[in-house]
Each structure stands twice: as structure tokens, then as C-alpha cells.
Coordinates of C-alpha atoms in Angstrom, one line a residue:
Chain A
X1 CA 0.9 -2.6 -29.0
X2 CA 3.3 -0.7 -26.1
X3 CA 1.1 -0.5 -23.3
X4 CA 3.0 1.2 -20.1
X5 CA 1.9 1.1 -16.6
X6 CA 3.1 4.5 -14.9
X7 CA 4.9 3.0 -11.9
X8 CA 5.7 5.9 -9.4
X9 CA 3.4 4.0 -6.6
X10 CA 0.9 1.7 -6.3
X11 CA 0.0 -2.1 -7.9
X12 CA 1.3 -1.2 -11.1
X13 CA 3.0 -5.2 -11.5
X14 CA -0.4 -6.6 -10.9
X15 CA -1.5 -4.5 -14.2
X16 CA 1.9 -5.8 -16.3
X17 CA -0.1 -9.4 -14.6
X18 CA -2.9 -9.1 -16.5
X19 CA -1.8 -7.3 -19.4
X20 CA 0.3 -10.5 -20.0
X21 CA -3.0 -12.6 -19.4
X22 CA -4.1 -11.1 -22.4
X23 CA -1.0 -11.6 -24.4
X24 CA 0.9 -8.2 -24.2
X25 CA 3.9 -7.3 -22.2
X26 CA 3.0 -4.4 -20.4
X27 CA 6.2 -2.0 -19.7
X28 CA 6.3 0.0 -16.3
X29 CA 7.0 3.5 -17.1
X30 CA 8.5 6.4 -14.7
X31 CA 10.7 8.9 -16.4
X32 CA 9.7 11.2 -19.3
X33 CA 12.2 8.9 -22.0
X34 CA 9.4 5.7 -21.0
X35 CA 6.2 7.9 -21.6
X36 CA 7.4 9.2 -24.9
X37 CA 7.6 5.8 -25.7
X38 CA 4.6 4.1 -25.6
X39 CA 1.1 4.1 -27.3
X40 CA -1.3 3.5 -24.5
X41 CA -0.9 4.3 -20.8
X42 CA -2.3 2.0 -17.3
X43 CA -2.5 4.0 -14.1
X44 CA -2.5 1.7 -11.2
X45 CA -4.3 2.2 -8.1
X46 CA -2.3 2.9 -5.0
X47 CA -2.6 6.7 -3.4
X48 CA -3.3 9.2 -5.4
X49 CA -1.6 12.5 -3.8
X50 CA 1.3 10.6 -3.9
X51 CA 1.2 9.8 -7.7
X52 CA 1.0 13.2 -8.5
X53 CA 3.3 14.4 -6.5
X54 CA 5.9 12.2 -7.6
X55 CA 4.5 13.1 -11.4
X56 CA 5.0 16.8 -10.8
X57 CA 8.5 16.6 -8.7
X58 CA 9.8 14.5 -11.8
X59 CA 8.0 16.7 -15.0
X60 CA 5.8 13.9 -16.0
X61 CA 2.5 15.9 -15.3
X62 CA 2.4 18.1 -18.4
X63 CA 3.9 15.5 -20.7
X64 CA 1.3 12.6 -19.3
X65 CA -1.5 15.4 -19.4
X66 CA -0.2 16.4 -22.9
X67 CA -0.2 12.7 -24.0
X68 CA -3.7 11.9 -22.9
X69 CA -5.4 15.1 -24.8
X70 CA -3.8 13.9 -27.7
X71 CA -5.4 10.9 -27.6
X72 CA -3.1 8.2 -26.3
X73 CA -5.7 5.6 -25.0
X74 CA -5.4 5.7 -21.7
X75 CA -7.2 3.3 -18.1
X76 CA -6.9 4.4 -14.7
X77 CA -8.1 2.5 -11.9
X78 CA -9.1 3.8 -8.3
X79 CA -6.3 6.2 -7.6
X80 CA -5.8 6.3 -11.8
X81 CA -9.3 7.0 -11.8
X82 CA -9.0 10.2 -9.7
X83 CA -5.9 11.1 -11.5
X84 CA -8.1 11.0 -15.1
X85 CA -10.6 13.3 -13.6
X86 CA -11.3 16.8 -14.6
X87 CA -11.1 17.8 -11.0
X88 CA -11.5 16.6 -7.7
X89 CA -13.8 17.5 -4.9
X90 CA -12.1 17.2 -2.1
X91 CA -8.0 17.4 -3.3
X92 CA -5.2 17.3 -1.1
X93 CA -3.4 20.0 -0.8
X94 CA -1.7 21.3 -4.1
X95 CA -3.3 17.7 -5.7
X96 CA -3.1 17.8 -9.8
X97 CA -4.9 15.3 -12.3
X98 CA -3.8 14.6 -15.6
X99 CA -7.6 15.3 -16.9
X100 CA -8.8 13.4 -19.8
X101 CA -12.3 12.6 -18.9
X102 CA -14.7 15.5 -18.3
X103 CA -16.1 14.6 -14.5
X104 CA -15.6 15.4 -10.8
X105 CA -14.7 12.7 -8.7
X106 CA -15.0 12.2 -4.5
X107 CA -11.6 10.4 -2.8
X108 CA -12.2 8.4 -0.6
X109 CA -15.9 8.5 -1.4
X110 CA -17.0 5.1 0.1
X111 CA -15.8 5.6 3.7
X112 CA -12.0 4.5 5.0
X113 CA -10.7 0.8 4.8
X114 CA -13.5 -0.4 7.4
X115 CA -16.4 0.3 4.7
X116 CA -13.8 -1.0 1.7
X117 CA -16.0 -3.7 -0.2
X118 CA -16.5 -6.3 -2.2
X119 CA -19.2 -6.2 -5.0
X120 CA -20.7 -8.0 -8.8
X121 CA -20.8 -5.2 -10.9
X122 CA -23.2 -4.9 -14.5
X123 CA -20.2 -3.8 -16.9
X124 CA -22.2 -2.1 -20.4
X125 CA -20.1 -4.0 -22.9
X126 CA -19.0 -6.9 -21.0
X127 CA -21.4 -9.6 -21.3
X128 CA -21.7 -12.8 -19.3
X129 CA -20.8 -13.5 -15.5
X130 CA -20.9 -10.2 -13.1
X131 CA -17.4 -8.3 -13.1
X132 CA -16.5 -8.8 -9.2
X133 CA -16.0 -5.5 -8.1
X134 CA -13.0 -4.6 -5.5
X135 CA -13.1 -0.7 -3.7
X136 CA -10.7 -0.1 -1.7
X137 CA -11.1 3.2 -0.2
X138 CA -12.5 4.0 -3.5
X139 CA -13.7 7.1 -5.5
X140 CA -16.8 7.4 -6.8
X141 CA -17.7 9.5 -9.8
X142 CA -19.6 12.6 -8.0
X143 CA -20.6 14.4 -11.7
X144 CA -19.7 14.3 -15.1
X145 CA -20.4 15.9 -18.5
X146 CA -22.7 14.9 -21.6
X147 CA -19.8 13.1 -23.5
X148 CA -18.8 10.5 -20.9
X149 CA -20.4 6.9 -20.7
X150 CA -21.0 5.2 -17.7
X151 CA -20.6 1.7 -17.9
X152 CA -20.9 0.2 -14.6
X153 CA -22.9 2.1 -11.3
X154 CA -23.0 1.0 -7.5
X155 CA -26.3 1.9 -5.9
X156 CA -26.2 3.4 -2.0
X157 CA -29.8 4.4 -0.4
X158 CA -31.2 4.6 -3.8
X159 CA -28.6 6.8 -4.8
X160 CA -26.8 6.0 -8.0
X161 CA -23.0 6.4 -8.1
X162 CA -21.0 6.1 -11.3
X163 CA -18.0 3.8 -10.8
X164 CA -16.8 2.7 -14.3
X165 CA -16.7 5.5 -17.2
X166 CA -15.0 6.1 -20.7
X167 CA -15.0 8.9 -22.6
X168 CA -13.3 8.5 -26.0
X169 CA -10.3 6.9 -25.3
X170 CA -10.1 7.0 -21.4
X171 CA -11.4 4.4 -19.6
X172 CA -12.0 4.5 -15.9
X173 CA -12.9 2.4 -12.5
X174 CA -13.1 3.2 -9.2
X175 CA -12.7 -0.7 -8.1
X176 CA -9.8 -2.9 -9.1
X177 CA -10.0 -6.0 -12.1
X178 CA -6.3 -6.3 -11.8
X179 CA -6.9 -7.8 -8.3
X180 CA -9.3 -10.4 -9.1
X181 CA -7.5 -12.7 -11.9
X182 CA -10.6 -11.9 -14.2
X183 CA -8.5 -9.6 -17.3
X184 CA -11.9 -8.8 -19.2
X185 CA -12.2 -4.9 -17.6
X186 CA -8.6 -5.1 -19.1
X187 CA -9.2 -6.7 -22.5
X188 CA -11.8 -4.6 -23.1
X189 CA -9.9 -1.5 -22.9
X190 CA -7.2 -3.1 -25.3
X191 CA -9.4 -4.0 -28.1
X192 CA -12.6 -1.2 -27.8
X193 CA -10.5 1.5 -26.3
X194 CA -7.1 1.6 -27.6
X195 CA -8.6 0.2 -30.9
X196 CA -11.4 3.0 -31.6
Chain B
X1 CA -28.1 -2.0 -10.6
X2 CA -25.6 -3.6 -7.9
X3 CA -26.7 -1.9 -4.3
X4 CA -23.8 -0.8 -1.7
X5 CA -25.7 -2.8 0.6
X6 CA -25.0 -6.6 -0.7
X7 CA -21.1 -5.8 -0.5
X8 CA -18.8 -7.8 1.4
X9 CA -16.5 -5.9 3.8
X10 CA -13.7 -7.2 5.6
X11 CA -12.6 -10.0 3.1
X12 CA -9.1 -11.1 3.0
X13 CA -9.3 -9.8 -0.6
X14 CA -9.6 -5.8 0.5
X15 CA -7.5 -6.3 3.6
X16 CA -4.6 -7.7 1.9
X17 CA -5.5 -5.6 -1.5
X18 CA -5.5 -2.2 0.7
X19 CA -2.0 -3.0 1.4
X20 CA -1.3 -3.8 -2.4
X21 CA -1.8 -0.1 -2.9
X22 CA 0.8 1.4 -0.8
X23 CA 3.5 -0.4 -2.5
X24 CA 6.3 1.5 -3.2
X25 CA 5.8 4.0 -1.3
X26 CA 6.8 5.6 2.4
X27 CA 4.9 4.9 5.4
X28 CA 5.8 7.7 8.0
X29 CA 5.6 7.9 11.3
X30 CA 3.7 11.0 12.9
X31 CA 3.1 12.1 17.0
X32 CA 0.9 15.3 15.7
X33 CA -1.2 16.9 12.8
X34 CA 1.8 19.3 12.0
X35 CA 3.6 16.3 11.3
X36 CA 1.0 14.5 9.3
X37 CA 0.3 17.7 7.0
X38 CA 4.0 17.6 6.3
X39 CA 4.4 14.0 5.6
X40 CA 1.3 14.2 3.2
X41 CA 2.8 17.1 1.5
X42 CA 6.3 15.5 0.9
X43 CA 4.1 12.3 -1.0
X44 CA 3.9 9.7 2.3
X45 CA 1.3 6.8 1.3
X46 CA 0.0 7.1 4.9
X47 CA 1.2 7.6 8.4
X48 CA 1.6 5.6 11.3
X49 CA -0.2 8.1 14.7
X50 CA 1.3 7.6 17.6
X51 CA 2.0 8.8 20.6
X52 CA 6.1 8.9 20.5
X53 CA 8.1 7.6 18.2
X54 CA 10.4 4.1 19.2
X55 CA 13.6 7.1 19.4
X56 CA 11.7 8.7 22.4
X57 CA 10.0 5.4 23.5
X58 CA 13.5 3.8 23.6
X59 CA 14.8 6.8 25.4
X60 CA 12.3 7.5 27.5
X61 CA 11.4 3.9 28.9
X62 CA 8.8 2.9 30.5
X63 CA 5.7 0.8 29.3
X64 CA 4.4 2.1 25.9
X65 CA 0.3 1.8 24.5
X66 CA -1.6 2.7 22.7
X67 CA -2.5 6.2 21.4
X68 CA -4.9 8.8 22.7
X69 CA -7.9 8.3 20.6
X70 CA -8.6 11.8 20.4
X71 CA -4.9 12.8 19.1
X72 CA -5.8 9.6 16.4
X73 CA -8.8 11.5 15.1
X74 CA -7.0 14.7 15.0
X75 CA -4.7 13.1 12.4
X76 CA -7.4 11.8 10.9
X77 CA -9.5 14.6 10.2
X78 CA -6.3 16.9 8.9
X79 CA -5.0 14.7 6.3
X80 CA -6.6 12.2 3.1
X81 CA -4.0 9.7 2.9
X82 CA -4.1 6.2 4.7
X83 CA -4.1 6.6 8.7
X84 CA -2.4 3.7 10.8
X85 CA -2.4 3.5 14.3
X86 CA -0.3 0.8 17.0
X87 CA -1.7 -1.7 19.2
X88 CA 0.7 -3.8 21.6
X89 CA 1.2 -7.3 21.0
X90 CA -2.1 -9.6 21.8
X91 CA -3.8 -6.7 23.1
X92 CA -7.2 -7.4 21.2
X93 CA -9.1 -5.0 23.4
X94 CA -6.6 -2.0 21.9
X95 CA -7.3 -3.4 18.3
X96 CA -10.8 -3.4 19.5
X97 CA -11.1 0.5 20.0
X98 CA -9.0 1.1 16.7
X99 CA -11.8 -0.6 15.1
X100 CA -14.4 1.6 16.0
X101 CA -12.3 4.5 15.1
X102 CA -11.9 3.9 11.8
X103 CA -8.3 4.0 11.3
X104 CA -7.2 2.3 7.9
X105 CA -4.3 -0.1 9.4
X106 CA -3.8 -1.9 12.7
X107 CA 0.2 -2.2 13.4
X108 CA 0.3 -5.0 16.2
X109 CA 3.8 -3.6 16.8
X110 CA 6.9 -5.0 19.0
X111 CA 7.9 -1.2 19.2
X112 CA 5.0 -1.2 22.4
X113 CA 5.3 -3.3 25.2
X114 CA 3.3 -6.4 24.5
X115 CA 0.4 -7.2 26.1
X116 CA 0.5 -10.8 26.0
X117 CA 3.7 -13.1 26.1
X118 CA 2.7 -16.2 24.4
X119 CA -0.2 -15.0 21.8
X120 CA -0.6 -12.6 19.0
X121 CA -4.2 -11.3 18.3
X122 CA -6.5 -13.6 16.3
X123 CA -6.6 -10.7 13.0
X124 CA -9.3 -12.5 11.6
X125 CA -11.9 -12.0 13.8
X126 CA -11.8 -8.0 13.2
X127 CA -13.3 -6.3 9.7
X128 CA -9.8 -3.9 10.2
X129 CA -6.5 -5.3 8.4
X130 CA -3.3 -5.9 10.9
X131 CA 0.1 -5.5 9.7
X132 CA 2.8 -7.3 12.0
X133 CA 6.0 -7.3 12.3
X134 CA 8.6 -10.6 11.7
X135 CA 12.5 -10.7 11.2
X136 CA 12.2 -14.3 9.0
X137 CA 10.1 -16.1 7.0
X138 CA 8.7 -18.3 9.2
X139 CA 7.2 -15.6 12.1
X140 CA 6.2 -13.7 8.9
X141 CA 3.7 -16.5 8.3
X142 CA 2.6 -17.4 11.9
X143 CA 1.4 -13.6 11.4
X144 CA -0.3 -14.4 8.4
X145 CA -1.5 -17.5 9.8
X146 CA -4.0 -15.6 12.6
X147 CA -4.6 -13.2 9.8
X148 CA -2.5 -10.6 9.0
X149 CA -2.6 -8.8 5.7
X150 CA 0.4 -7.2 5.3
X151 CA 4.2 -7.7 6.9
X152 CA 7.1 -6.0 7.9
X153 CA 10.3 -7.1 8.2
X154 CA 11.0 -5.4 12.0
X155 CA 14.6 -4.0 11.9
X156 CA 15.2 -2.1 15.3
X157 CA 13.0 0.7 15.7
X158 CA 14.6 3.8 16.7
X159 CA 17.8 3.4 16.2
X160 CA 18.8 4.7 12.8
X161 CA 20.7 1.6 12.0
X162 CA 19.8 -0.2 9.2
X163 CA 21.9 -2.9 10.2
X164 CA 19.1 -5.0 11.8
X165 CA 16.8 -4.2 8.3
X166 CA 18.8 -5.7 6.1
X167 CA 19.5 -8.7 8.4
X168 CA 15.6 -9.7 8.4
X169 CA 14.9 -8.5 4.7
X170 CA 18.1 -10.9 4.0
X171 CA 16.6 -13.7 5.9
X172 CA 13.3 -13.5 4.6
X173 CA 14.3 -13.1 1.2
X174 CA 16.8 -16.5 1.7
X175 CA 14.1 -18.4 3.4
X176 CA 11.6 -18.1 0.8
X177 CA 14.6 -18.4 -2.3
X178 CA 15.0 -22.0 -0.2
X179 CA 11.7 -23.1 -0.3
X180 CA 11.1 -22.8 -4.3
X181 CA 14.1 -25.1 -4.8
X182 CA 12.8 -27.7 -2.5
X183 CA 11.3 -31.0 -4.0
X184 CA 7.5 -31.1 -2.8
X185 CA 8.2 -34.0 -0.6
X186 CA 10.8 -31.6 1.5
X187 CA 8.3 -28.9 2.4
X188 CA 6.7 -30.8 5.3
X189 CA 10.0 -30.8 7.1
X190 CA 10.3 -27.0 6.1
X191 CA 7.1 -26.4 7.8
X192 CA 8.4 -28.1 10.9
X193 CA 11.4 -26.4 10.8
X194 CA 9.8 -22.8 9.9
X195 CA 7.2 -23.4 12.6
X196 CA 4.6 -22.3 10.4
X197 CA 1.4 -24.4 8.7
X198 CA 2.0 -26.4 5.6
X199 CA -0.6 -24.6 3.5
X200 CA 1.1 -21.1 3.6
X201 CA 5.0 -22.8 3.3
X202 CA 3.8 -24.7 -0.1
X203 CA 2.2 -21.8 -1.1
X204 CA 5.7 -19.8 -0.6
X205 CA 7.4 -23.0 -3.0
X206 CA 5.0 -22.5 -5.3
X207 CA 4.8 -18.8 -5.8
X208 CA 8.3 -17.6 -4.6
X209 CA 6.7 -15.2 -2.3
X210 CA 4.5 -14.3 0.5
X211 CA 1.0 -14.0 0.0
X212 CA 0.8 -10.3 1.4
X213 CA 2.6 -7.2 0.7
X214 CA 6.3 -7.3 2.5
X215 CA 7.5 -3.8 3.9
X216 CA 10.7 -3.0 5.5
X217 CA 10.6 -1.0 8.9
X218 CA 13.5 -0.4 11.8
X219 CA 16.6 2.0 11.4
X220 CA 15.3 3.0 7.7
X221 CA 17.0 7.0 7.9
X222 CA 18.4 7.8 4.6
X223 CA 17.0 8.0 1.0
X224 CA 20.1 5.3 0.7
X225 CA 18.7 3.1 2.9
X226 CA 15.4 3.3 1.6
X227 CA 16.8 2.4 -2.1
X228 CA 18.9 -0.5 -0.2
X229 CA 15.7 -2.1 1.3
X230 CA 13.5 -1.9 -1.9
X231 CA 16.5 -3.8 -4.0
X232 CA 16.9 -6.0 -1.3
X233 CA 13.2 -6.9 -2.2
X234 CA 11.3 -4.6 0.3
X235 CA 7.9 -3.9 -1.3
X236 CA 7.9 -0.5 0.7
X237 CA 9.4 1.6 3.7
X238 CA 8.4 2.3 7.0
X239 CA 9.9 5.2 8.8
X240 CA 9.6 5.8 12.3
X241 CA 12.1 8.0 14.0
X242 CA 14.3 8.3 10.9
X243 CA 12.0 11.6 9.5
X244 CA 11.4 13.9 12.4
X245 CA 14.5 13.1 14.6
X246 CA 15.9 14.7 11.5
X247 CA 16.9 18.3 10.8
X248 CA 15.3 19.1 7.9
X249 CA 11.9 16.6 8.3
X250 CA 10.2 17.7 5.1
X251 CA 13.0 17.8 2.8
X252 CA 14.2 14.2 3.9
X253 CA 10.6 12.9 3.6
X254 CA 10.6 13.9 0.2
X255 CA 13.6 13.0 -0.3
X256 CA 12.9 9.3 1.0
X257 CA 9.8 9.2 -1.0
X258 CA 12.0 9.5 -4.0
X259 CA 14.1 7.2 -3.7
X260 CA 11.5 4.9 -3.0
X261 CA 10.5 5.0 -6.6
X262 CA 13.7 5.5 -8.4
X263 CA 15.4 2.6 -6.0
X264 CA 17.1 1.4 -9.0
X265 CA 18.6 4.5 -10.5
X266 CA 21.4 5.8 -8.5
X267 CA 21.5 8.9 -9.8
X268 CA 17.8 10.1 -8.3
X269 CA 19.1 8.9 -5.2
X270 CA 22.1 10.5 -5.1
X271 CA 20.1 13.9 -5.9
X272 CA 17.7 12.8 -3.5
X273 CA 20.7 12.4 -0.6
X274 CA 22.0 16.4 -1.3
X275 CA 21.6 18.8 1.6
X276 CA 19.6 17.2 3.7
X277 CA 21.1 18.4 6.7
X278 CA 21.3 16.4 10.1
X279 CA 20.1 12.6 10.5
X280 CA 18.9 11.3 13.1
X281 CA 22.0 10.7 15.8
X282 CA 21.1 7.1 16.2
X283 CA 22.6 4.4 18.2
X284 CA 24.3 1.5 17.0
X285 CA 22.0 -1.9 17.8
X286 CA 25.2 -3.3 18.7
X287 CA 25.3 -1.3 22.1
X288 CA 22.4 -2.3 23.1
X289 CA 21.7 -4.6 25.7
X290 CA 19.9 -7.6 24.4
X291 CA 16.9 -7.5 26.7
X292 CA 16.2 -3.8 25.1
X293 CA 16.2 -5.0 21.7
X294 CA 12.5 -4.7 20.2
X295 CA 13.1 -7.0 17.2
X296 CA 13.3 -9.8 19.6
X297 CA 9.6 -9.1 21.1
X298 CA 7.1 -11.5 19.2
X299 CA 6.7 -15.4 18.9

């Protein structure tokens, strides 16, 4: 399968790392030729206002948007995770998403880089050992509709915080598998998303 | 259910990982929120807060610290992205009040006067990750050595010549090709001869880079320069004076951010480059004395 990694900004070359750990080559995408391209789409973490600025200032928005409602299978992770969202609490200025799951996410929802963590996460669908869980300045899902599935929550004063979601074919986290060297958030969206 | 309150903050992991997630983009440097708003608006990753940038500090003399704490939180509290603040060299009691105001990144920067003449600050000891300046491979991991999570290559701040840039990305980049063509029993006399532990230069051999994120700072002005530094293997840009010594600050920051991204394809850079108006004046490192020249701070 052609699996692209939108590489405007962020760690998109540690997602095309364990893509390759699970025997694709992933391509790094930036121009509207590259997304026309491919069949399923990564978007990195890194910083999310300037993803979608670069996205808008370069016509990607609309086609990427476009891409995703039509069902291209699609994971973001922590800034791709904001940029997957309906809408956004608290945007930046002029901030777009692409949209593809139906929820409101918080930036920035755990605190700045002081409070960024380290975590084992419960992942519905991916049995055996904890998924370690890295937030960096994460997002948190804040609410989301009836046809989105939480798969993995992070617990704060007995408050429950969604972290990893899917609806259809968009998968979600707030925290980052591609830093750990475990590929199994990233396996799983290659053979239940992209192949459902 | 996993509860917030078993995490582990402060790991080497989410220092070194926060830097992971500005790659390719512009760091900018900012002395107020005006700036700030416009450097988020034209797609900056995060700014540096400071007081003056290395243009005035240079021009201005005298001995530089760090910021105001109240003009840090201003910056704070106007914009989302990443917030990055100075500390002089070794002064851990600076780092120290940057901690406690929450600021994302902890530049232990030559571009101030340094506190301490023989020792950098021991990084590990604070939950806060330090980036730190080097112009070869092996300062670059004496810094990572006392615990620094992300590097720059220093250039010469506030000048608007590259020149110095390119010489330290260069180096770096040579340094480390060196090492992964070295037989395993050669590295120990690299280490001697880098002046930096054994553990970090065989990990260099073996993975053909650093172990943190490498950014390029000092004399970056132009969306050219910018694209030069990334395919000289720059994992990102700082830019200090370069932006709002400028005429047109919001046009060129967008413009740098650009070219940032599209490094490799001329043509966005050449679009990026058109009616910018005025750079930065700069002065050539070559005219200045030695004893002026910032690279040269840190051991």
C-alpha cells in the first residue's frame, strides 16, 4: 500500500521509521502532485499552527480535507491529532483542521513541556504489554460525537480524558508510538484501519 | 484506566522528543508580544523571548542576562506555540527561575555573557530541556554529555553572515561522516581527540548521527540561507536578528518558514526570496575582532 507521511513540519522521518518496521516504505508527502498519490495518509506530530499554515499557503488544505471525507484511511498523532479534529478549542489565530473525526480537541491540554509525560496506556485492540505512552505538550480529546471510539484514556483527578480515538477510517493519538520503537499503534492502523 | 499521576516527567525521552517536533521548522527570535503574534502568524514553531536580540546586544555592549520574567510571561500568555527563553553560560540559578516559569526550552546561549568560564550547567539535574550551542562535533556532545537535548550549531549571532553557519554545520557534519568510517578499535582515540566520552562518540559510528535534534543558528537572514543550512543537514533554523532587523519582518518570516520546508525545491525558494524588501545590514564576522566573536564563548 502507498502510505504518505505529510512532511511540511514535524517528526514525519521517525513515522517513514516505523512504517518500514512494519514492512512498508512510507513516502513523505508535501505538494498537492504527492497527496494525489497515495492511498493512506500519516500526520506527524510537531506544531500544529504551523502545519496548517504551511497546508493552506501551499493549497493542500482542501485537497487533504477532501481526501480524508472520501475516505482515504488516515492517523494523526499529537499535532496530526489536532489537525483531524472537527474543531479546536482554543485555535491559534486563523488555525484550520482537515476534520475527519467528529470531536473537539484542547492544544496544549496537559500543561507546557515541564508537565510533558511519560505513561503505559490500555490500547482497545492491542493486546499484550501496556502501549508506553509519550505527550509532549499533548492534546487531549475535550468532546466527541456518538460515532467515534475511544480506544485508549489518561485519567487526571478522576477525570477521564480521551487520548487515542478512531472513527471509521481515522485513527488518532494525542501521545507519540513513533518515538518509542514499539510499531504496534502503527500496525494496527495498517491492517484494521486502512484495511476496513 | 492509566492515571496522570503515575507519569514520568522530565525523561530524556520528552526532553529530547519535544525537540523532535520542531524539526523543520523556524525558531524566531522575539524582544515583545507584537513580535511573537507575528512570528506565530507567519508559521514559527516557537520563539526564542529575549530581551535584545545578539544585533543590539552586539551593538550595544555591555554584559547581557537573562530576560525580565514578567516580559517572558507576556509572550507566554499571547501566543500557543513553543516559548524559549536564554540563560548565560553555567548560570544554573537563571535556568533555575526559567524553570519555575514554565517556559518550554532553556537556550544556555554564548549570545549572553557567560556566567561561568570553565563549566556549563549540569542539564540533567532540571525537569526543563536545555538546548546549547557547539560549532563541532565534539562540544556538541560535551553538551549532550551534562544533558542537553537538543543542539545548535552556533554561527555568529547578529551578524547576518552565514559564513560562520556553514563553517560549524560543515564541521559537524564532517566529524560525524569520520566517525562511521572508523574501525571500532579507532573510536577511543576519536574520543580523545573529540574530547568527548566514548559512549556518545560510538554511538555517533554506529548511528551516523547525533542522538538529539541538530539546529542551525548565527547569521541565518534569507529564505536562501535557510534552504542552504537544512541541505547542509540542519534539522531546523534559528533566527535571531535576521527577522526583525528586517524591513518587512512578517513577510520574511513567512517567507523563511517556507523555505524551511521546500529546502530542496529551488523554485519555492526562489518565490519565497521575491520582494522582501531590506535585510538586515549585517556585518561581515571577518571585521570583527576576535575577542568579540560569540562563537568562540563555550568549552
Amino acid at each position: 500500500m502507498n502510505v504518505g507521511v505529510l512532511a511540511l513540519q514535524g517528526d514525519f522521518r521517525e513515522h517513514i521509521i516505523a512504517l518500514g518496521e512494519c514492512g512498508v516504505t512510507g513516502k513523505l508527502v508535501k505538494t498537492e502532485s504527492d497527496i494525489r498519490n497515495i492511498e493512506a495518509l500519516i500526520i506527524p506530530g510537531g506544531e500544529s499552527t504551523t502545519i496548517s499554515k504551511l497546508a493552506s499557503a501551499f493549497g493542500l488544505s482542501e485537497l487533504i480535507s477532501n481526501r480524508i471525507a472520501d475516505g482515504m484511511p488516515t492517523y494523526g498523532s499529537c499535532a496530526g491529532m489536532i489537525l483531524v479534529a472537527k474543531s479546536i478549542i482554543d485555535p491559534a489565530s486563523d488555525q484550520e483542521t482537515f476534520g475527519g473525526i467528529d470531536m473537539e480537541v484542547r492544544r496544549n491540554a496537559f500543561g507546557r513541556q515541564t508537565e510533558s509525560f511519560e505513561l503505559d496506556l490500555d490500547f482497545k485492540s492491542i493486546s499484550g504489554a501496556p502501549i508506553r505512552g509519550v505527550f509532549i505538550r499533548a492534546p487531549w480529546v475535550e468532546s466527541h460525537g456518538p460515532g467515534v471510539e475511544v480506544l485508549s484514556n489518561v485519567e487526571i483527578s478522576g477525570v477521564t480524558h480521551p487520548v487515542a480515538v478512531r472513527q471509521g477510517r481515522v485513527l488518532a493519538t494525542a501521545f507519540h508510538p513513533e518515538l518509542t520503537g514499539d510499531n504496534r499503534v502503527h500496525r494496527y492502523f495498517l491492517e484494521e484501519v486502512c484495511k476496513k | 484506566m492509566s492515571k496522570a499521576n503515575e507519569a514520568q516527567v522530565g525523561g530524556a525521552r520528552v526532553k529530547r522528543g519535544m525537540a523532535e517536533m520542531l524539526k523543520g521548522g523556524v525558531i524566531m527570535d522575539v524582544v515583545n508580544v507584537e513580535q511573537a503574534k507575528i512570528a506565530e502568524d507567519a508559521g514559527a514553531v516557537a520563539v526564542m523571548a529575549l530581551e535584545r536580540v545578539p544585533a543590539d546586544i552586539r551593538a550595544q555592549g555591555g554584559v547581557s542576562r537573562m530576560s525580565d520574567p514578567d516580559m517572558i510571561e507576556k509572550i507566554q500568555a499571547a501566543v500557543s506555540i513553543p516559548v524559549m527563553a536564554k540563560v548565560r553560560i553555567g548560570h544554573f540559578a537563571e535556568a533555575q527561575i526559567l524553570q519555575t516559569l514554565n517556559v518550554d526550552y532553556i537556550d544556555e546561549s554564548e549570545v549572553l555573557t557567560p556566567a561561568d568560564y570553565e563549566h556549563h550547567i549540569d542539564k540533567w539535574n532540571f525537569t526543563i530541556p536545555f538546548v546549547c550551542g557547539a560549532t563541532n562535533l565534539g562540544e556538541a556532545l560535551r553538551r549532550i554529555n551534562e544533558g542537553a537535548a537538543m543542539i545548535r550549531s552556533k554561527g555568529e549571532a547578529g551578524t547576518g553572515d552565514v559564513s560562520n553557519a556553514t563553517t560549524h554545520m560543515r564541521k559537524i557534519g564532517s566529524e560525524i561522516r569520520r566517525l562511521t568510517s572508523m574501525r571500532e578499535d579507532e573510536l577511543y582515540v576519536a574520543a580523545k581527540e573529540l574530547q568527548a566520552p566514548y559512549a556518545l562518540v560510538k554511538e555517533v559510528a554506529e548511528t551516523g548521527k547525533l542522538p538529539v535534534v541538530l539546529f542551525t543558528a548565527g547569521g541565518i537572514a534569507t529564505p536562501a540561507d535557510a534552504a542552504m543550512m537544512m541541505q547542509l543537514g540542519a534539522d531546523g533554523v534559528f533566527i535571531g536578528s535576521g527577522i526583525f532587523k528586517s524591513g518587512d519582518a512578517a513577510k520574511r518570516a513567512a517567507a523563511c518558514v517556507k523555505a524551511t520546508t521546500f529546502y530542496t525545491d529551488a523554485k519555492v525558494v526562489a518565490d519565497a526570496s521575491r520582494g522582501l524588501g531590506e535585510a538586515m545590514v549585517g556585518i561581515n564576522v571577518a571585521d570583527i575582532p576576535v575577542p568579540h566573536r560569540l562563537a568562540e564563548r563555550g568549552w
